[in-house]
Tab-separated table of C-alpha atoms in Angstrom:
chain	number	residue	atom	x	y	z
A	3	UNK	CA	-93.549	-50.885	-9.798
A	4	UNK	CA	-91.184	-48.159	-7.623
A	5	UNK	CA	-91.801	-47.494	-3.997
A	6	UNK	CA	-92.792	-43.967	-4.953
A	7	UNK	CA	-96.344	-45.836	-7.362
A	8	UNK	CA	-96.312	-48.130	-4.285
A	9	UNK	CA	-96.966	-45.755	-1.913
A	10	UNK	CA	-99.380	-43.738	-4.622
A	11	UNK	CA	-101.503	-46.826	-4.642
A	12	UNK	CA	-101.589	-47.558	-0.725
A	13	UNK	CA	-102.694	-43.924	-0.354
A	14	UNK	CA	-105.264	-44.284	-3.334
A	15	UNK	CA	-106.321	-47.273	-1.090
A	16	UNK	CA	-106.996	-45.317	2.007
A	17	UNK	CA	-109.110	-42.644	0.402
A	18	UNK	CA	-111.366	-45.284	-0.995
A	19	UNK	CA	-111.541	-47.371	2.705
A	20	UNK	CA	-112.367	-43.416	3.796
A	21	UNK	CA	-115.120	-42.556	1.638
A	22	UNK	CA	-116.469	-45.785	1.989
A	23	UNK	CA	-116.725	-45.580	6.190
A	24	UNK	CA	-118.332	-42.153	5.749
A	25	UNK	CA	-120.380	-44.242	3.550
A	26	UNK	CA	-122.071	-46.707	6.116
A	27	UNK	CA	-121.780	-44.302	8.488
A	28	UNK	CA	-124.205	-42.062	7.265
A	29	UNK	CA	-126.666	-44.692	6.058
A	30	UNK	CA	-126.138	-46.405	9.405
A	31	UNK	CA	-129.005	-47.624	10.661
A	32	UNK	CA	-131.018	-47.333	7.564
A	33	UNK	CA	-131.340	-48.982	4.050
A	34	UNK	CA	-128.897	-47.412	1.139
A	35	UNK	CA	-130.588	-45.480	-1.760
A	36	UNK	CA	-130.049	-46.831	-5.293
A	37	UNK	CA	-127.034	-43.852	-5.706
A	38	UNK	CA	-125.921	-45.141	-2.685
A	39	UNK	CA	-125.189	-48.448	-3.650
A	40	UNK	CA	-123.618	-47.711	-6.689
A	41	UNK	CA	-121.529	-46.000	-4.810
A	42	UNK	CA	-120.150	-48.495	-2.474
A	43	UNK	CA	-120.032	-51.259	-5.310
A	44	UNK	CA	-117.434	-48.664	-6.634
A	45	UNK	CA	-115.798	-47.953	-3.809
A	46	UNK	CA	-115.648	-51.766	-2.768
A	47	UNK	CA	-114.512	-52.444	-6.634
A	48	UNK	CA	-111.654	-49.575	-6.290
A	49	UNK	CA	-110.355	-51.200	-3.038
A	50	UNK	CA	-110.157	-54.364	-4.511
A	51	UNK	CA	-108.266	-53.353	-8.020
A	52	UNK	CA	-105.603	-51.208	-5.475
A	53	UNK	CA	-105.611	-54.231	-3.265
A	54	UNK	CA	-103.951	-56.015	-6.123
A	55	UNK	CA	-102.084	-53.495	-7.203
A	56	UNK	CA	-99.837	-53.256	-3.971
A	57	UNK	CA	-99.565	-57.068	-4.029
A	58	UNK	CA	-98.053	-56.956	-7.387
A	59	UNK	CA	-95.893	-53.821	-6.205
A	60	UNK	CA	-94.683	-55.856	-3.487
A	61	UNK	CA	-93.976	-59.030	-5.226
A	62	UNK	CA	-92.139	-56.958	-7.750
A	63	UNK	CA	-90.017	-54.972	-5.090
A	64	UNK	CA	-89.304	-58.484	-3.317
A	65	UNK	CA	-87.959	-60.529	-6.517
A	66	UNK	CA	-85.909	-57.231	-7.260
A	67	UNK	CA	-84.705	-56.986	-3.649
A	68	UNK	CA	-80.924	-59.279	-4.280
A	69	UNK	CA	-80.399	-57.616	-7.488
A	70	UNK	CA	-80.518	-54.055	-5.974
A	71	UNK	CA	-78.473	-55.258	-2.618
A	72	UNK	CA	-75.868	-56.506	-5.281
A	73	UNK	CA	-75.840	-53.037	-6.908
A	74	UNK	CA	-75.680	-51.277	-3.867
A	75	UNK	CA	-72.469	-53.218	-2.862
A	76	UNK	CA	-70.760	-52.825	-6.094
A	77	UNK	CA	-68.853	-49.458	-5.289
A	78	UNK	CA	-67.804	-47.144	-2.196
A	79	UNK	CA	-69.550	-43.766	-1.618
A	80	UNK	CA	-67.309	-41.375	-1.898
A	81	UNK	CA	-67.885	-38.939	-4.579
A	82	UNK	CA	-65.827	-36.902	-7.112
A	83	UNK	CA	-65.616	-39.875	-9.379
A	84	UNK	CA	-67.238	-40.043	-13.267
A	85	UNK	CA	-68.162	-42.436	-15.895
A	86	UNK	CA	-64.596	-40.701	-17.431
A	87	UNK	CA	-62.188	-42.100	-14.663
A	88	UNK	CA	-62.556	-45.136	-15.795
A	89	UNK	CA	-63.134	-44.167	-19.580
A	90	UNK	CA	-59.430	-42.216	-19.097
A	91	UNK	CA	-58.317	-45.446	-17.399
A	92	UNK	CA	-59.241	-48.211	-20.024
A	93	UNK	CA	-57.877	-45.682	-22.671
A	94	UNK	CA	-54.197	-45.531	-21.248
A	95	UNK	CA	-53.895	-49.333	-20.959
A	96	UNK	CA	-50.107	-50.026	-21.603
A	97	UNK	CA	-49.310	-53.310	-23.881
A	98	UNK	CA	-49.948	-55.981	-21.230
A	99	UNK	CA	-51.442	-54.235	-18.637
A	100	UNK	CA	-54.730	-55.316	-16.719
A	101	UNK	CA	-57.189	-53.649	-14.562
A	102	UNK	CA	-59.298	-55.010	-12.448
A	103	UNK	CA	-63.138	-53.703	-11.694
A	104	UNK	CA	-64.514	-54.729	-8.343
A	105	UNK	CA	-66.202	-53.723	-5.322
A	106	UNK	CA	-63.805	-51.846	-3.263
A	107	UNK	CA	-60.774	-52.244	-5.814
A	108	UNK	CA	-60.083	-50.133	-8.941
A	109	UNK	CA	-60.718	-46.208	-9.144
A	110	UNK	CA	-60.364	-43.240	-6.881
A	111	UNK	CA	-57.492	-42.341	-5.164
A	112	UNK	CA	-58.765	-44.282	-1.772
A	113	UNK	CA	-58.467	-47.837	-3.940
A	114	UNK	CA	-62.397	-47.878	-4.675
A	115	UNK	CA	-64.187	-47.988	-7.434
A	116	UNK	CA	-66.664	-45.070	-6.763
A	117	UNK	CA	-69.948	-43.874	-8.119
A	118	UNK	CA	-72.049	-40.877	-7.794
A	119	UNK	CA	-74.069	-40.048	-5.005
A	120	UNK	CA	-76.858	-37.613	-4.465
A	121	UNK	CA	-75.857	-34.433	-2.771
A	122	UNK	CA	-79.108	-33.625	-1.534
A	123	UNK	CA	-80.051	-36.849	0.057
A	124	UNK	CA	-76.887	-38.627	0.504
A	125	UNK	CA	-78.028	-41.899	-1.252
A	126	UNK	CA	-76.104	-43.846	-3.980
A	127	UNK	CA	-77.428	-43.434	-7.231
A	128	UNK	CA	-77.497	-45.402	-10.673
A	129	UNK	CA	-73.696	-47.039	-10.639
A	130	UNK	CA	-71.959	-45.323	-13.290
A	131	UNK	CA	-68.656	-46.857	-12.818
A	132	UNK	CA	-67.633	-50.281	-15.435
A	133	UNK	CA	-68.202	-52.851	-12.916
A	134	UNK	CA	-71.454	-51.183	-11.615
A	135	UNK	CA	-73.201	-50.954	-15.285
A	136	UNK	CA	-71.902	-54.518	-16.131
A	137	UNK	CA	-73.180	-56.003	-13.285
A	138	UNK	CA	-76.557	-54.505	-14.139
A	139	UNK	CA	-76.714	-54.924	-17.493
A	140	UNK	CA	-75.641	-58.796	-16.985
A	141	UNK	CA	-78.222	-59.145	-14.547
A	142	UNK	CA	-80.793	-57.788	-16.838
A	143	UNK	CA	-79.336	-60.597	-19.302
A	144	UNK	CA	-80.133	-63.423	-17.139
A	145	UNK	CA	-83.920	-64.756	-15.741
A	146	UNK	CA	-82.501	-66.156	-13.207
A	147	UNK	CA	-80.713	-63.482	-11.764
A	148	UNK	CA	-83.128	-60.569	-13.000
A	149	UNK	CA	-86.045	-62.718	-10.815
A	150	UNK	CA	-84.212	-63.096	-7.560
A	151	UNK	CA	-81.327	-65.077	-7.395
A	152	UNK	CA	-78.667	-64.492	-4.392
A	153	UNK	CA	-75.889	-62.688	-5.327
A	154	UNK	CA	-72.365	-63.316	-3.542
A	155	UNK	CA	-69.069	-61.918	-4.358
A	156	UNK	CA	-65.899	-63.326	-3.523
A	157	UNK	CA	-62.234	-61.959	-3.415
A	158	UNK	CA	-60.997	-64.984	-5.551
A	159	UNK	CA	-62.021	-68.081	-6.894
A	160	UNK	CA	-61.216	-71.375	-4.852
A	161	UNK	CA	-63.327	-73.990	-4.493
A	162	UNK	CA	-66.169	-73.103	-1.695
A	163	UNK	CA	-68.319	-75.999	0.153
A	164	UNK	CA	-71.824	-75.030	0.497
A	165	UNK	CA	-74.806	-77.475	2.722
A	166	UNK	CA	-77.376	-77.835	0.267
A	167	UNK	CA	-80.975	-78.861	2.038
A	168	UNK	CA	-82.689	-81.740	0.516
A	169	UNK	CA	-84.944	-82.727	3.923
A	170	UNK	CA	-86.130	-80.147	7.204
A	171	UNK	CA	-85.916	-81.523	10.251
A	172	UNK	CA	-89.270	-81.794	11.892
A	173	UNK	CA	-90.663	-81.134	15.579
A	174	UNK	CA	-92.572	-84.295	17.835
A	175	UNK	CA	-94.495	-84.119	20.800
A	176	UNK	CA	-92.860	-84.879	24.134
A	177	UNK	CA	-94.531	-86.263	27.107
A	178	UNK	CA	-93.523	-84.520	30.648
A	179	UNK	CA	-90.103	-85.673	31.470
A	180	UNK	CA	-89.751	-87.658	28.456
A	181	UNK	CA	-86.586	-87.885	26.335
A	182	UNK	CA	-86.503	-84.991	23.181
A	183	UNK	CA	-86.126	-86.972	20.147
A	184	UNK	CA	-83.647	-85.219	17.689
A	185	UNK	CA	-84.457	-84.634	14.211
A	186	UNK	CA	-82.154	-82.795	11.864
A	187	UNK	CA	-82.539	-81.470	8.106
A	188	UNK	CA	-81.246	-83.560	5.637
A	189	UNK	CA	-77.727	-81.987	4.030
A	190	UNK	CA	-75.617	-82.649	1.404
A	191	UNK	CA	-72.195	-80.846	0.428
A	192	UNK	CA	-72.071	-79.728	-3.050
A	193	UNK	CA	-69.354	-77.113	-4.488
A	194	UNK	CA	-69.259	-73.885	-5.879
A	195	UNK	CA	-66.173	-72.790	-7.929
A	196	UNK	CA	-65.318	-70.059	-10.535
A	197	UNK	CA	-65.877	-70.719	-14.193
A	198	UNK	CA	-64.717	-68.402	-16.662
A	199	UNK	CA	-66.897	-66.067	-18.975
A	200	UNK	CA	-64.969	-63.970	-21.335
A	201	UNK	CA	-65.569	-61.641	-24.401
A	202	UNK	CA	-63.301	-59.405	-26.443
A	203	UNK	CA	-64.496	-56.051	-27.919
A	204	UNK	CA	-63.055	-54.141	-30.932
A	205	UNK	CA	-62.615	-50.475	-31.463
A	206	UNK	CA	-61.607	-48.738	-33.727
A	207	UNK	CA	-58.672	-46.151	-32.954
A	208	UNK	CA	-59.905	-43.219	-33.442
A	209	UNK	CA	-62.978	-44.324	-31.334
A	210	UNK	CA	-60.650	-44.241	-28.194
A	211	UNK	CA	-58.824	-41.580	-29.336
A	212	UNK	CA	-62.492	-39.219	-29.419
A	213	UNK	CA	-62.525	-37.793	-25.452
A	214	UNK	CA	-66.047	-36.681	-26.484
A	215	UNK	CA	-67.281	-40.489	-26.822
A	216	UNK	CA	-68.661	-42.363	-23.833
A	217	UNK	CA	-66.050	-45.355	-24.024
A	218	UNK	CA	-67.018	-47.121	-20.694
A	219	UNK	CA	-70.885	-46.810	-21.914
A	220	UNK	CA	-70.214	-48.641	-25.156
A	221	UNK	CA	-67.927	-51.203	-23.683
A	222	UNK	CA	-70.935	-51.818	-21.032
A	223	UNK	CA	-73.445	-52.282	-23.881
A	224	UNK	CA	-70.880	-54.326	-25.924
A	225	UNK	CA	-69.594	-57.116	-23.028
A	226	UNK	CA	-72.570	-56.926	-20.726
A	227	UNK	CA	-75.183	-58.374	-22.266
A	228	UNK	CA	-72.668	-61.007	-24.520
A	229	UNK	CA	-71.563	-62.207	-20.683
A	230	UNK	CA	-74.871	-61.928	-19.384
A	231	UNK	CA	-76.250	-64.087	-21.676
A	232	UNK	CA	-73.624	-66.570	-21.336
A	233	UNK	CA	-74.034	-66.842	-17.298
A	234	UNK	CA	-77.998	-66.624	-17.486
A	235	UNK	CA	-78.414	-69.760	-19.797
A	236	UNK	CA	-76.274	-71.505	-17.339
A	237	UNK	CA	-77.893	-70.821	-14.247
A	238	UNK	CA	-81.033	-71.183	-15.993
A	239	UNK	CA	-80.219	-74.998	-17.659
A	240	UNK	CA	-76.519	-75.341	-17.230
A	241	UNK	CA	-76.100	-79.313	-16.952
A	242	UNK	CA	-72.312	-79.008	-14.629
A	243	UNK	CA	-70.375	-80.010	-17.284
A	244	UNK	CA	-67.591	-77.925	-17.322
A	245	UNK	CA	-70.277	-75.306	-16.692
A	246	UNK	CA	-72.552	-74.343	-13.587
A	247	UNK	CA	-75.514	-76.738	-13.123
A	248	UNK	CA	-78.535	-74.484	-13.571
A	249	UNK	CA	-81.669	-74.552	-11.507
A	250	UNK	CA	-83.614	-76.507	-13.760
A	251	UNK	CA	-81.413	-79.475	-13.796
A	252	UNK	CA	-81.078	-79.205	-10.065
A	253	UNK	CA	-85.104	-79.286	-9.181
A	254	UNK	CA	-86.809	-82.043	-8.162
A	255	UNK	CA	-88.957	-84.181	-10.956
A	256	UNK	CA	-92.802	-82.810	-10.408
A	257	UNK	CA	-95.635	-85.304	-10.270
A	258	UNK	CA	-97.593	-83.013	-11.855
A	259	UNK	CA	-97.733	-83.546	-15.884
A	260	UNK	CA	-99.892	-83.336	-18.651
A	261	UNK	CA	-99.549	-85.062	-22.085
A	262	UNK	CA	-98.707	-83.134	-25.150
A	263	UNK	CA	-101.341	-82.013	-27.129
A	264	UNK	CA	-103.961	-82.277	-24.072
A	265	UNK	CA	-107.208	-80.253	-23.629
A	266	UNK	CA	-106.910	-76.568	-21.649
A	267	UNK	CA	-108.332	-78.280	-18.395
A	268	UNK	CA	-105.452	-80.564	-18.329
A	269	UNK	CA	-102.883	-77.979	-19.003
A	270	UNK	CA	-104.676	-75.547	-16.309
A	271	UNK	CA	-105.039	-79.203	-13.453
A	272	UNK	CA	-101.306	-79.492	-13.986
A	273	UNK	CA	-100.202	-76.116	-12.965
A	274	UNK	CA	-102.582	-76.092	-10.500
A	275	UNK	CA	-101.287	-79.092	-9.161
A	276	UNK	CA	-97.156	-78.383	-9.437
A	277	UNK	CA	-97.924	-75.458	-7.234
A	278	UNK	CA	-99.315	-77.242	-4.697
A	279	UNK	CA	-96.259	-79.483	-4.705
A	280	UNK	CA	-93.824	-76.662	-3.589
A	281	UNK	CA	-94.226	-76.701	0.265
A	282	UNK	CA	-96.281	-73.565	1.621
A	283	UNK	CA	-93.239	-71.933	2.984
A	284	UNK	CA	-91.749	-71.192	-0.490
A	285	UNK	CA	-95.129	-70.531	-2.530
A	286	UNK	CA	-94.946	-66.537	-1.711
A	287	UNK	CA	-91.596	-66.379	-3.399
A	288	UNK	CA	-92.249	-68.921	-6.164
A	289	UNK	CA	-91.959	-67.887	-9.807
A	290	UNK	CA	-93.193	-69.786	-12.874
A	291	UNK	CA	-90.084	-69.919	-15.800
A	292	UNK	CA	-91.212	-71.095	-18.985
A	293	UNK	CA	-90.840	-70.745	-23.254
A	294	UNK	CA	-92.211	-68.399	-25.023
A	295	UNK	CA	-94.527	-71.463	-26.364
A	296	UNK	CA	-95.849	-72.636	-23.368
A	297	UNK	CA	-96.198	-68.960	-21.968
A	298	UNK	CA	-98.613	-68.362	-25.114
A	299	UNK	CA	-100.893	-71.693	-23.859
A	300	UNK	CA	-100.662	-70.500	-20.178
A	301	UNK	CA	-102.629	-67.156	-21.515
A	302	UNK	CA	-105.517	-68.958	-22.937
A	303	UNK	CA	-106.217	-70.857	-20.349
A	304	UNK	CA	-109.649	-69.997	-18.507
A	305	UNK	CA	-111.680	-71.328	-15.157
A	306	UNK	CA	-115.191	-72.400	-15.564
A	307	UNK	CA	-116.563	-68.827	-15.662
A	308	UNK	CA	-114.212	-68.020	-18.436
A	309	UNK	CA	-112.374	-65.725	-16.835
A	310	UNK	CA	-108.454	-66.061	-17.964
A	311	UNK	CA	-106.176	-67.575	-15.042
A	312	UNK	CA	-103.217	-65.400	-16.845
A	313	UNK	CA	-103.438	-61.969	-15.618
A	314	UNK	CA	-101.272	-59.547	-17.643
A	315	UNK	CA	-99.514	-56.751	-14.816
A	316	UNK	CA	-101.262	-53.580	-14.797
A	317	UNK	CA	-98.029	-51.092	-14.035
A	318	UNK	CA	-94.831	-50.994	-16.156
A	319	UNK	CA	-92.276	-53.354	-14.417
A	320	UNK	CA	-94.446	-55.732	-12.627
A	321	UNK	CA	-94.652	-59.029	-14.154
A	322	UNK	CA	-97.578	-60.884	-15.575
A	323	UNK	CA	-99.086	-63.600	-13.143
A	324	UNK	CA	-100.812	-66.925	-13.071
A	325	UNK	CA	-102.670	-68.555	-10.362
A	326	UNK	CA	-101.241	-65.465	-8.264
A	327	UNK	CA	-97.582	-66.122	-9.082
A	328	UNK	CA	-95.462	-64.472	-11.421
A	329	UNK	CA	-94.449	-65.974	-14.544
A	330	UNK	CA	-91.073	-64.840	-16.990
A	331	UNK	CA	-90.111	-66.618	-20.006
A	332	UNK	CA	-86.499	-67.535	-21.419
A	333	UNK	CA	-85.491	-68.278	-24.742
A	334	UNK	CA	-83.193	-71.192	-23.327
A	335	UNK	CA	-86.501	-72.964	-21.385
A	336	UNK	CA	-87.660	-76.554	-22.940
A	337	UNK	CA	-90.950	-75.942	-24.435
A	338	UNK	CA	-91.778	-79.526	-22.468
A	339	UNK	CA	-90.202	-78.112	-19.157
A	340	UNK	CA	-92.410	-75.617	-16.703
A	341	UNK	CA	-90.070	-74.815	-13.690
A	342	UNK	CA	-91.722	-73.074	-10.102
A	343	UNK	CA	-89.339	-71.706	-7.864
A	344	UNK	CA	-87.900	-69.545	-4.822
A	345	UNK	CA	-85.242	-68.270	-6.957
A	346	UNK	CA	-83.721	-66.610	-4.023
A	347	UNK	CA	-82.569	-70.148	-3.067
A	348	UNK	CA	-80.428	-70.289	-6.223
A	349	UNK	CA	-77.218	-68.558	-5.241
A	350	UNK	CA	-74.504	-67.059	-7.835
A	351	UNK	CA	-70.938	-66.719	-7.118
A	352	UNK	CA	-69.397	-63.882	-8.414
A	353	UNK	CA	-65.314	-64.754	-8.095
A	354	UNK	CA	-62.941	-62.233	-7.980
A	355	UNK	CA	-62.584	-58.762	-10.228
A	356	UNK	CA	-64.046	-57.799	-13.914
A	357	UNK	CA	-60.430	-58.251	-15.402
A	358	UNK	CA	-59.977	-55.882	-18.201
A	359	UNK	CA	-57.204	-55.916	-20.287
A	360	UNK	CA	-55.941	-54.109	-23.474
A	361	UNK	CA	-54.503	-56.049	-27.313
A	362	UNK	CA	-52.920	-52.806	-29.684
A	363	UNK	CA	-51.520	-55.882	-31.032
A	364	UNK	CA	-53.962	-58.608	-31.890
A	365	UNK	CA	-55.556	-56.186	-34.974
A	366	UNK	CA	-52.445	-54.237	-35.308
A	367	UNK	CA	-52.893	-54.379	-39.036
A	368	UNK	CA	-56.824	-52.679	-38.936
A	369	UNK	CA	-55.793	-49.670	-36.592
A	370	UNK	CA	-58.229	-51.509	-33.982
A	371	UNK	CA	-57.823	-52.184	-30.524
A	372	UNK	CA	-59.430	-55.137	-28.525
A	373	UNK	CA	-60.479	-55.357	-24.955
A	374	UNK	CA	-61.032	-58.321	-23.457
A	375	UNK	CA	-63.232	-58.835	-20.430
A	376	UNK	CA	-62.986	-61.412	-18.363
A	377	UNK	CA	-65.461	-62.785	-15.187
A	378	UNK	CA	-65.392	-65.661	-13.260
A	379	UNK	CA	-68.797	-66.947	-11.772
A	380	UNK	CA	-70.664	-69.893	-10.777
A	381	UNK	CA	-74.129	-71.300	-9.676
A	382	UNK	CA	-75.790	-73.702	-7.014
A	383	UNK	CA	-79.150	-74.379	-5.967
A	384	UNK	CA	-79.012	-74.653	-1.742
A	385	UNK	CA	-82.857	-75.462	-1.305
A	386	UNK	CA	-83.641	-78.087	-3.572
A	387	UNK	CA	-87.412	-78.327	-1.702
A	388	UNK	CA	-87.729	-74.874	-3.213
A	389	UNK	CA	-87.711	-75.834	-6.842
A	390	UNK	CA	-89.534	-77.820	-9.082
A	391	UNK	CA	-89.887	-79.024	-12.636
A	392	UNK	CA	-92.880	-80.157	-14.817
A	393	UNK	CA	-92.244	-82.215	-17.526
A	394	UNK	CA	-95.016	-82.552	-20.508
A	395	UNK	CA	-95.383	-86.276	-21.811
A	396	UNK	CA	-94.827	-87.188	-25.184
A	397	UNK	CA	-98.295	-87.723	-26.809
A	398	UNK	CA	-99.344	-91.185	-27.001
């Protein structure tokens, strides 16, 4: 949901909470007529369907809020700059020559890689420039990202320590005059480096050659999602092997657990119970990530009135929810693993520049040429009381 339905629905909201105090206004005093009531029930029915609405609206907005602070950051303002700067650029590549995409760094005669803005309002719009739509289309790749995740871009790639929580500190009571007893969250130093993603493209000649052809649009479509999917998996269940250590393998082990094979109350108890075992401070922000499989037993699950606890989202872009929280799937999630989450505590490193570079060489014999694209990144979970992980027992 976009601020514009947002707004549509808290407005739609208002009008109902309007009609409805004209409502008991004019019946103040005396008992409602059978139109009357009908009436309100609709009215107090139409509140409570908008009511959820803007909840879902919000939560939406909120998960979205790191990606679009990322893409805001990813070029300069100025203007005068097209999708074909940097289409002209990657086509004059000399043997052995790089570029490098960045925020800041690459296009425009001030040094920046630029986008378009709106000349009417001023704002930034959709980043048209190579790093800008391969940022986006690599977050789109990745659940963890896509859902919330805290972006951070750095100049190069060195080693950075980071204090990841594993205890708060907590307050006592102090008599009068008495000594203040200290208390201080429990830290660890963990640290996040730069591992390298990389994919090579190949054209054909005469596709470069063609001015009419968007290059930088089917370069974008080509490398973005191959390294999108290559840093999502990892921040989703990357084990730190020579990779980043995803935010499955870094939540805590979950009580909570039913057996394979169990009845739907068991299934429903368990979910129940892992999100009470997130701490209230982090429930808002929590998201469920699960398979495809266990996402299709969520949805048949039902209370006692059998009424489904899975509610699918009512506007394009919001996502389904259970038990009030959202819920995404990934192809790389365990069918036996159900992770809850403030994904916003899982921060990616984005080090240094997109490199691009340019092969004539490497299919010299085809008439092709080859781009190669290159991205260093990495992944850490700060919070790990904001995170944890169900695991379904083998059956007996």
């Amino acid at each position: 949901m976009d601020a514009a339905t947002l707004s549509a629905n808290f407005e739609a909201r208002e009008r109902a909470a309007n009609e409805l105090r004209a409502l008991t206004d004019e019946f103040a005093g005396k008992e409602m007529d059978a139109d009357a009531r009908e009436k309100e029930t609709r009215l107090l029915d139409a509140m409570a369907d908008y009511d959820g609405r803007v909840k879902r609206g919000i939560e939406a907005i909120k998960a979205s809020e790191s990606v679009t602070h990322a893409l805001a950051g990813v070029n300069a303002a100025d203007k005068g700059v097209t999708v074909n700067d940097g289409a002209e650029q990657l086509r004059s590549l000399k043997l052995g020559q790089a570029v490098d995409f960045a925020p800041g760094k690459g296009l425009g005669k001030s040094g920046a890689e630029l986008r378009a803005v709106d000349t009417n309002t001023g704002k930034q719009v959709i980043p048209r420039t190579l790093f800008g739509q391969l940022l986006a289309e690599a977050v789109n790749r990745s659940t963890v990202m896509r859902n919330g995740a805290t972006l951070m871009s750095t100049s190069s790639g060195e080693a950075i320590d980071i204090a990841v929580v594993t205890g708060r500190a907590k307050a006592s009571i102090t008599s009068e005059n008495g000594g203040i007893g200290e208390s201080y969250p429990t830290q660890v130093t963990r640290s996040i480096g730069a591992y390298k993603y990389a994919y090579a493209s190949v054209v054909s000649s005469e596709f470069i050659a063609d001015q009419a052809l968007d290059l930088v649009g089917f370069l974008v479509g080509d490398a973005g999602p191959a390294i999108g999917h290559g840093m999502g998996e990892h921040f989703l269940v990357g084990d730190g092997v020579n990779k980043p250590k995803g935010i499955l393998n870094s939540a805590s082990p979950a009580g909570a657990t039913w057996q394979a094979g169990a009845k739907d109350t068991a299934v429903s108890d368990a979910l129940i119970d892992l999100f009470y075992e997130i701490i209230p401070a982090y429930r808002p922000n929590a998201t469920f990530v699960v398979s495809d499989k266990t996402a299709a037993l969520m949805r048949k699950l039902k209370d006692l009135n059998g009424q489904y606890l899975w509610q699918s989202a009512l506007t394009a872009g919001a996502p389904d929810t259970f038990n009030g929280r959202p819920v995404v799937t990934d192809v790389a999630m365990p069918d036996d693993k159900v992770l809850f989450a403030d994904l916003s505590k899982y921060r990616v490193r984005l080090a240094g520049p997109l490199r691009v570079e340019r092969s004539l060489d490497a299919k010299f014999m085809n008439d092709q040429v080859v781009y190669r694209f290159i991205q260093r990144a990495d992944g850490l979970l700060v919070d790990e009381l904001s995170a944890k992980v169900l695991t379904v027992t083998a059956k007996a």
